[in-house]
Every structure is written in structure tokens, then in C-alpha cells.
Coordinates of C-alpha atoms and ligand atoms in Angstrom, one line a residue:
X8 CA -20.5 10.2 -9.0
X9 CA -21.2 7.9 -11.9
X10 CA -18.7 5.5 -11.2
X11 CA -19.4 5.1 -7.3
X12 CA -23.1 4.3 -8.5
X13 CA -21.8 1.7 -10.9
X14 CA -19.6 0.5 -8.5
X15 CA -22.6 -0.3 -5.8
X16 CA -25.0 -1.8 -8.8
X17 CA -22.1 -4.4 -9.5
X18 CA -21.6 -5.0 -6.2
X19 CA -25.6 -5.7 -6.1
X20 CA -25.6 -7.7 -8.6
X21 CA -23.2 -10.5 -7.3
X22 CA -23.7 -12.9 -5.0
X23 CA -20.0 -13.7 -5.1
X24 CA -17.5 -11.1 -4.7
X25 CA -14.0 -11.7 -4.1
X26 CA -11.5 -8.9 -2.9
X27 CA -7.7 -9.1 -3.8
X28 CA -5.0 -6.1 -3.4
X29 CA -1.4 -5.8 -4.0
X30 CA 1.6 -8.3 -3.0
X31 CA 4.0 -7.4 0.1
X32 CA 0.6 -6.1 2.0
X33 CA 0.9 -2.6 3.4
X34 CA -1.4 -1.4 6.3
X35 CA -3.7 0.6 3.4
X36 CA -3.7 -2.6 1.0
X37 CA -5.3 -4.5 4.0
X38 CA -7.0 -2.1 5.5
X39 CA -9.0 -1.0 2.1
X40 CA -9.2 -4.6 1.2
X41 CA -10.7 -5.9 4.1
X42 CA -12.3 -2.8 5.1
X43 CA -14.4 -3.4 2.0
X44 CA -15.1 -6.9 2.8
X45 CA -16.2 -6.4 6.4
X46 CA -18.9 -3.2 4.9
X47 CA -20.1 -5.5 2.0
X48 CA -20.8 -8.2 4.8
X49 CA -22.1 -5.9 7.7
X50 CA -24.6 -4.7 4.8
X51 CA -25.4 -8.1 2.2
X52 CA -25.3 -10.8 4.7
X53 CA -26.4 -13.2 2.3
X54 CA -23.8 -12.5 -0.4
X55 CA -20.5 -14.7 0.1
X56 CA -17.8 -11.8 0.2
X57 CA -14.1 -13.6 0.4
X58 CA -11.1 -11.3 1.0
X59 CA -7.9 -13.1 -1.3
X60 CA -4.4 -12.9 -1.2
X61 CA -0.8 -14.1 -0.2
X62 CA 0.7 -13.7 3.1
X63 CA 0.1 -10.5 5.3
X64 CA 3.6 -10.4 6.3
X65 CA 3.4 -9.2 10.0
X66 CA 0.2 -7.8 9.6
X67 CA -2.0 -10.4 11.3
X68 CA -3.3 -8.1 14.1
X69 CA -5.4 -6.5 11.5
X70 CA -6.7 -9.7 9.1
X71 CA -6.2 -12.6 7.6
X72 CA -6.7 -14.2 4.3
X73 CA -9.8 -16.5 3.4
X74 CA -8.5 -19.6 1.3
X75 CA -10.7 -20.3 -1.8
X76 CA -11.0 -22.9 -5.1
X77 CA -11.2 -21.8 -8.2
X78 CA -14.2 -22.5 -8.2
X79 CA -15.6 -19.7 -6.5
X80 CA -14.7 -17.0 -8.9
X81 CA -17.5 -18.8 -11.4
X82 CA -19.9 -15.9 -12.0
X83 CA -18.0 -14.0 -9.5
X84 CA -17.0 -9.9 -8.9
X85 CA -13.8 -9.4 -8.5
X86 CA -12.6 -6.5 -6.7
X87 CA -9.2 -5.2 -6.3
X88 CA -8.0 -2.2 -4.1
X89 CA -5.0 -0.3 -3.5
X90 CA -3.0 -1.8 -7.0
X91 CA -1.7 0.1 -9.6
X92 CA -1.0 -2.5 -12.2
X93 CA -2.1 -5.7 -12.7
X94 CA 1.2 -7.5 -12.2
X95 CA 1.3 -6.7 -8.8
X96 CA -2.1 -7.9 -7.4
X97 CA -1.7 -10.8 -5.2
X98 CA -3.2 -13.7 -6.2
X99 CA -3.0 -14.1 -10.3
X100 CA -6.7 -15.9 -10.0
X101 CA -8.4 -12.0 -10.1
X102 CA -9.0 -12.8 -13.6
X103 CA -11.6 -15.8 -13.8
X104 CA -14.3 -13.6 -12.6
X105 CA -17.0 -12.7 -14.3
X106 CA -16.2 -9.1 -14.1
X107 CA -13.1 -6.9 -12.1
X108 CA -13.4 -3.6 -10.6
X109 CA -10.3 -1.3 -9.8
X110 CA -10.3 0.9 -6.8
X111 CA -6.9 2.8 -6.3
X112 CA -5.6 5.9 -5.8
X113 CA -1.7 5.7 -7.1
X114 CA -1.8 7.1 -10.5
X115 CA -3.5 5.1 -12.9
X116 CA -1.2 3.6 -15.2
X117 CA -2.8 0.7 -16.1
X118 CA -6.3 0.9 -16.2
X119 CA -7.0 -2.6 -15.5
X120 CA -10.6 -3.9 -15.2
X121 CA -13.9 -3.9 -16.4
X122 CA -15.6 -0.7 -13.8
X123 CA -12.2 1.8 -13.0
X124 CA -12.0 4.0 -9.7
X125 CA -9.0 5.6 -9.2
X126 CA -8.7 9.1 -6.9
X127 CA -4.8 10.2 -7.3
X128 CA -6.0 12.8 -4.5
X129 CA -7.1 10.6 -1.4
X130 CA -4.5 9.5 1.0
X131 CA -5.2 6.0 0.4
X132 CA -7.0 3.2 -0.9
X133 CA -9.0 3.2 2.6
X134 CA -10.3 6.8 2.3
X135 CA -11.8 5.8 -0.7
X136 CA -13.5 2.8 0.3
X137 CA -14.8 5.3 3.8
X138 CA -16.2 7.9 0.5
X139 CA -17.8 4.5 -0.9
X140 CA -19.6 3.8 2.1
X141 CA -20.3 7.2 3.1
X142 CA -21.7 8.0 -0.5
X143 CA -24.2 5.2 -0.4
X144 CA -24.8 5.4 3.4
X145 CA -28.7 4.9 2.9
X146 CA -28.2 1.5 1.3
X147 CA -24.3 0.2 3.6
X148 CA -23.4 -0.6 6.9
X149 CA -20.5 0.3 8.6
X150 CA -19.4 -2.1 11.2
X151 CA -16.8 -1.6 13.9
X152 CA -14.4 -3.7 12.4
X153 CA -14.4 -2.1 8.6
X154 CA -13.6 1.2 10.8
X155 CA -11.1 -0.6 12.5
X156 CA -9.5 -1.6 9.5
X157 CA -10.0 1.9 7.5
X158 CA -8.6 3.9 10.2
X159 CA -5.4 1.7 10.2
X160 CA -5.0 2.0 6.6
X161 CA -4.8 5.9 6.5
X162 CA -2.7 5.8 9.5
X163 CA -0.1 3.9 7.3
X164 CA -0.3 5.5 4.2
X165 CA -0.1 8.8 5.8
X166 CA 2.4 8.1 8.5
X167 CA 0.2 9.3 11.1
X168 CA -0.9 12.2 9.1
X169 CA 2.3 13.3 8.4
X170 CA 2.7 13.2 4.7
X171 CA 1.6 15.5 2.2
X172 CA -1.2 13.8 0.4
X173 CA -3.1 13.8 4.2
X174 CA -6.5 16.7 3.5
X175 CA -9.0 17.9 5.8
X176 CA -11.3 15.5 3.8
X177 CA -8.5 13.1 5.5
X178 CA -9.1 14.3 8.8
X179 CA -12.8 14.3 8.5
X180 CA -13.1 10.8 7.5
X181 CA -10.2 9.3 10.4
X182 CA -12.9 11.3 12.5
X183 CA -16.0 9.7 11.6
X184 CA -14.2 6.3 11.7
X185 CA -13.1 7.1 15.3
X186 CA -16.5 7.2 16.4
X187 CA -16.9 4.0 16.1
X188 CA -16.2 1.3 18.6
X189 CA -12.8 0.0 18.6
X190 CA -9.2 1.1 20.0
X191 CA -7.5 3.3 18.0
X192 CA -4.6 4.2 20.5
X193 CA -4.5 0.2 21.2
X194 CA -3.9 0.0 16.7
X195 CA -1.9 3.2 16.7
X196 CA 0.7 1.2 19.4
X197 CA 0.4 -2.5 17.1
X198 CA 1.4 -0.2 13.6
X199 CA 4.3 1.4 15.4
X200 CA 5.6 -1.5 17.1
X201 CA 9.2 -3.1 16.4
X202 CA 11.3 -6.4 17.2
X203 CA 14.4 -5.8 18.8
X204 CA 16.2 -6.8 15.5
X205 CA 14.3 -4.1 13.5
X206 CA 15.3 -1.4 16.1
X207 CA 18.8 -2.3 15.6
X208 CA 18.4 -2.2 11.6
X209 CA 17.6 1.3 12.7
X210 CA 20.6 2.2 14.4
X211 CA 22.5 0.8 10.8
X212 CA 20.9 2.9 8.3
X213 CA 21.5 6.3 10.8
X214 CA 25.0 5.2 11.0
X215 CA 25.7 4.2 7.6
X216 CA 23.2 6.4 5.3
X217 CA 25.3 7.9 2.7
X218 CA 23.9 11.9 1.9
X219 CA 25.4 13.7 -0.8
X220 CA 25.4 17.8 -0.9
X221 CA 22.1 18.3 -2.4
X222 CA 20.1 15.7 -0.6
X223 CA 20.1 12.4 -2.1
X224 CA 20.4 9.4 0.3
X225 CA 20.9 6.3 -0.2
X226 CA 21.1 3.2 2.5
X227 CA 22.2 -0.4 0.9
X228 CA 20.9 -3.6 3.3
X229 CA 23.1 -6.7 1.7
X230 CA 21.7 -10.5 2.3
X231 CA 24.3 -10.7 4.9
X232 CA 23.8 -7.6 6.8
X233 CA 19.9 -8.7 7.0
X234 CA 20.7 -12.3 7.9
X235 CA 23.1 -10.6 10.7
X236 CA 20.0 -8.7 12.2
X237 CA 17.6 -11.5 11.5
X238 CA 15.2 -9.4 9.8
X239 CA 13.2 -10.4 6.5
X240 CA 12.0 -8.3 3.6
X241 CA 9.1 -7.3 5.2
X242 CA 10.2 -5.7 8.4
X243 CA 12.3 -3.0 6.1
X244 CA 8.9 -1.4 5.8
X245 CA 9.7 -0.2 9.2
X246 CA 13.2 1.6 8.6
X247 CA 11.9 3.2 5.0
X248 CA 10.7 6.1 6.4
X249 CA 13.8 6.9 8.6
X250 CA 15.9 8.9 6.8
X251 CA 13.3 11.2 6.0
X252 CA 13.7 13.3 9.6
X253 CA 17.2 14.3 8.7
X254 CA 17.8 18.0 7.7
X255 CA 20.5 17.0 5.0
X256 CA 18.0 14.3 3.2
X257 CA 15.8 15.9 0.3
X258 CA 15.4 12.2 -1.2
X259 CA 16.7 8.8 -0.7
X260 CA 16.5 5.2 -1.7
X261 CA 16.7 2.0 0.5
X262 CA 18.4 -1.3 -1.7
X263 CA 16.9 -4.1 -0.1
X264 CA 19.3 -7.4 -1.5
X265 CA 16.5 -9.7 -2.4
X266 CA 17.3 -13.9 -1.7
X267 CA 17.5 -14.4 -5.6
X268 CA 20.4 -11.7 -5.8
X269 CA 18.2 -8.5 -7.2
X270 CA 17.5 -5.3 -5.2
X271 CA 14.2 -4.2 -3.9
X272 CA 14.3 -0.4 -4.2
X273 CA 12.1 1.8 -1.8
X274 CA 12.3 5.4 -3.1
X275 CA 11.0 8.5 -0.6
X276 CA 11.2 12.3 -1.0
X277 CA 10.6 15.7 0.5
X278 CA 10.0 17.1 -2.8
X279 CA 11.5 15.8 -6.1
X280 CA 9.1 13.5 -7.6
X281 CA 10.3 9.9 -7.8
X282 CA 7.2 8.0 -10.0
X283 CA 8.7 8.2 -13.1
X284 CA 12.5 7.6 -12.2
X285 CA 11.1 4.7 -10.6
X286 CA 8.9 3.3 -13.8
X287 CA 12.3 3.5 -15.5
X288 CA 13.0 0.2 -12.9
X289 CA 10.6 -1.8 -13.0
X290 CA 8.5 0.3 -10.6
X291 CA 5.8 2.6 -10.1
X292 CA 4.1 4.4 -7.0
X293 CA 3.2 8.0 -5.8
X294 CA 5.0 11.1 -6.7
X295 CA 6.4 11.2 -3.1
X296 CA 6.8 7.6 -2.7
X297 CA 7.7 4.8 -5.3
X298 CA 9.0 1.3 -5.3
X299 CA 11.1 -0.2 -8.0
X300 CA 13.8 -3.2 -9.1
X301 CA 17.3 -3.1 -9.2
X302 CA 19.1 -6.2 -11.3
X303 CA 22.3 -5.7 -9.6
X304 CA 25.0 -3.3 -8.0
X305 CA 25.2 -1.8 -11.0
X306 CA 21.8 -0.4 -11.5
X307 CA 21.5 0.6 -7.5
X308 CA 24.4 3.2 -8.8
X309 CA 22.5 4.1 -11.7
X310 CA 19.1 4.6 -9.5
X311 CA 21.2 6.6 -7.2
X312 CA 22.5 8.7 -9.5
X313 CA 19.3 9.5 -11.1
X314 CA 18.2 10.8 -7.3
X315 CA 21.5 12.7 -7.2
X316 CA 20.4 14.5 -10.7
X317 CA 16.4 15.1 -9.5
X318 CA 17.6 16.5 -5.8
X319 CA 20.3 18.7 -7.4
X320 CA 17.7 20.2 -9.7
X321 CA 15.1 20.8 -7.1
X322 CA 17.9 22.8 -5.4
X323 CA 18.7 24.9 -8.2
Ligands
LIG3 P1 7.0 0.5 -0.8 O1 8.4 1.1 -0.8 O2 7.0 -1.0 -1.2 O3 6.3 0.8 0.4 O4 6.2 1.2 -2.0 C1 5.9 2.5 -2.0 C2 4.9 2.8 -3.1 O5 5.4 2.4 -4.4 C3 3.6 2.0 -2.9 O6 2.6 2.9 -3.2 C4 3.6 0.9 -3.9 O7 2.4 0.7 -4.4 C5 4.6 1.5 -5.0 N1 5.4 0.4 -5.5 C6 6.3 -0.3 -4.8 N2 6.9 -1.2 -5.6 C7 6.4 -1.1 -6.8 C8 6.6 -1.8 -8.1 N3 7.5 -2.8 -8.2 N4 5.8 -1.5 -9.1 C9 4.9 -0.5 -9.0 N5 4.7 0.2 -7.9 C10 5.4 -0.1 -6.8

């Protein structure tokens, strides 16, 4: 592939290369992020490689961020996986590179960057970075810890192979990380693992998801209700996929009341697609699974109506 090839000459060419991916870190924006950054290391030892970003929210078991100064990005590549547009990388300094390279797989609305790579069919941003490496094995090195950090972003953005984008090229790759040397039952337990307060934020959306007759579900979490539980922003991640093992729910929507008064909107289906309902928001994502913005109560009705009308279509 041209791009792949073009990809790797870049990467070559730079003695400084700097990774970023998207705010509100997911397993698959670390794990491709830093995944990258541990291969480019493992294989150019004397190239500075510097993985960038905000805070990793919980997910400190699998990396950390390096702090750098402007400075660095002189003459540097800039790399950024797992981001869709360029509003939503973390860490607006991806610019002042000398050049920027997109890897991705959501579809490619904005096709930010100098060198674009973006495979709408790969489970995630990590599988792509595991194709990189595999398709230029003769010239990278895979170390444990870039396998490590692979594996765990599949895991996430499959949900343990259980969504549809998971392939047998998905299965295939998981396998070949697996044989390397690190605990993948060990970082199966640390993605699945939840506070107390989380579990009990669990027990609220079963008990107060509203389902209408064609599928549509919707779960509102106020300010109060999360300062009740003691749960922040981040640690919805772990109730969003819930109400997808109910019979009755075809698609749903989780309003996450944000500080500043405006809902986070976390959009999940079985079957309608959701992208372009949530673009109408502020949003974007996968077909199956899409985030978006919410000014206030009155457009949380709105976006639930609009996953009333798509469910009662698809049941037609
Ligand atoms: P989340 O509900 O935050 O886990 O997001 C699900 C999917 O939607 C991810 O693939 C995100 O990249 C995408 N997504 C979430 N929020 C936004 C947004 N504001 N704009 C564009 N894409 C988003």
C-alpha cells in the first residue's frame, strides 16, 4: 500500500516525532497512540519519539503522557491516531510540526494532515498500527509493551470482540499480539474493572432507562445524580455500553450533564445507524457508535426523538 510506504518514509525521515490522539482518552486512542510510540522506539532508538496529550482519565495502568516545549515540534512529525477531526485531538500544539500524518479508522470527515490513513473497516485505531508494523516487519520491532498496549486497544473498541466491526483479520492480529510477552488476562481484569460508585451508577441506569416500543433508550445522568454517586465524566465510559444487553433496546443515548450545564451525548445501537444523527449535534463517530453535544434539556428531547424516528424505521 502506497500510503503505509509513505507513512514509514516520513517516519524515517524525522528525528522528532510526536504522537497525539483524541481528548477524553479511550483504551484504543492510547493503546494506538502509544502503541505506535513504543514500535517507533523498540525499532529507531536514536529518534526522540514523545507520546502528547491531556489527562488519561483512569487509564494510567496502560501509559502516561510525556510533557514537552514547544520547542520540540521545530522540524518535527507529528502523528495523530484514532481522531476524526481536528477539533478533537488533544493537545492543540499538533500543528507546529513540520509535517502531520492522520491514522484513523472512524470515517474520514475531515481529512486533516499532510500523509492521510484512514481504514473505516478495522476495529480500531490499534489494528491499524499492528497492519503498520506487520506491513513493514523487515524494517520494525515489536516490543512487548507496543503489544501490550495494541491488544488493549482492540479489546476496548470491540468490547471484547463483541461488536460488529470485530473480523477474522481482528482475531488474527489480537492473536499474534498474544504471543508476545505480557498478561493479557491480568489487562483483560484492569479494562473491566469498576469503583464501587460506578457499579452503583449501574444499578441507576437499569432502573431508570426509559425504552420506548420500538427500541430507543434513553438514560439522563444530572450534575446531581453524578455528584450523589461520586462519579466524574470519565467513569460513564463504563455504564455506556449497558443498556445494550436488553432485549427491548434497539438504540439508546446516555446525557451526561456536563459542569458548565451542556450534555455529553453517548449514542449506541444494534442496528440504526447513529453517525449522521449525531453530526447534526456537534458530534461524529462510527455508524454503531457516536458521540455528540447537547446545549440543554431541550435538545436531549430533540436527540431522543431523532433515535425514536431511526429505531421506528428500522422496525418497519
Ligand atoms: P464515546 O461515547 O465518547 O465513547 O464516543 C463514541 C464514538 O464517537 C468514538 O468513536 C468517538 O470518537 C466518537 N465521538 C464522541 N464524541 C464525539 C464528538 N464530539 N465529535 C466527533 N466524534 C465523537
Amino acid at each position: 500500500m502506497e500510503v503505509v510506504k509513505e507513512i514509514l518514509a516520513k517516519i524515517k525521515t524525522y528525528q522528532t516525532i510526536l504522537i497525539h490522539r483524541h481528548q477524553r482518552p479511550d483504551p484504543d486512542a492510547i493503546g494506538s497512540q502509544v502503541g505506535l510510540a513504543e514500535i517507533l522506539r523498540a525499532s529507531f532508538p536514536d529518534k526522540m519519539i514523545y507520546q502528547v496529550g491531556g489527562p488519561v482519565e483512569g487509564l494510567e495502568f496502560l501509559a502516561e503522557m510525556d510533557e514537552v516545549s514547544d520547542e520540540t515540534y521545530h522540524n518535527a512529525l507529528v502523528i495523530v491516531t484514532d481522531t476524526a477531526n481536528s477539533p478533537r485531538i488533544s493537545d492543540e500544539r499538533y500543528h507546529l510540526g513540520a509535517e502531520l500524518i492522520k491514522i484513523d479508522h472512524h470515517p474520514n470527515d475531515e481529512p486533516y494532515g499532510d500523509v492521510v490513513w484512514v481504514n473505516t473497516k478495522a476495529s480500531s485505531c490499534s489494528e491499524i498500527i499492528a497492519d503498520f508494523y506487520t506491513l513493514n516487519q523487515e524494517e520494525l520491532t515489536m516490543s512487548d509493551e507496543a503489544a501490550r498496549l495494541l491488544y488493549a486497544g482492540i479489546i476496548g473498541d470491540t468490547g471484547r470482540f463483541l461488536y460488529p466491526a470485530t473480523t477474522p483479520h481482528t482475531l488474527e492480529v489480537a492473536a499474534n499480539l498474544m504471543t508476545y510477552d505480557f498478561n493479557a488476562a491480568e489487562l483483560n481484569r484492569e479494562l473491566e474493572q469498576i469503583p464501587m460508585s460506578v457499579a452503583k451508577l449501574a444499578g441507576y441506569v437499569y432502573q431508570n432507562i426509559v425504552v420506548d416500543e420500538f427500541g430507543a433508550a434513553s438514560v439522563k445522568l444530572p450534575q446531581t445524580l453524578l455528584k450523589e454517586y461520586g462519579i466524574v465524566d470519565s467513569e460513564t465510559a463504563a455504564i455506556v455500553s449497558l443498556p445494550g444487553v436488553i432485549d427491548e433496546v434497539l438504540a439508546w443515548g446516555i446525557f451526561v450533564e456536563q459542569p458548565e450545564g451542556y450534555y455529553r451525548v453517548r449514542l449506541r445501537s444494534k442496528g440504526p445507524v447513529i453517525n449522521e444523527l449525531a453530526k447534526k449535534h456537534h458530534g461524529g463517530g462510527h455508524p454503531l457508535a457516536s458521540g455528540a453535544n447537547a446545549k440543554d434539556l431541550d435538545e436531549v428531547a430533540e436527540i431522543y426523538q431523532e433515535i425514536q424516528q431511526l429505531c421506528k424505521a428500522c422496525k418497519k
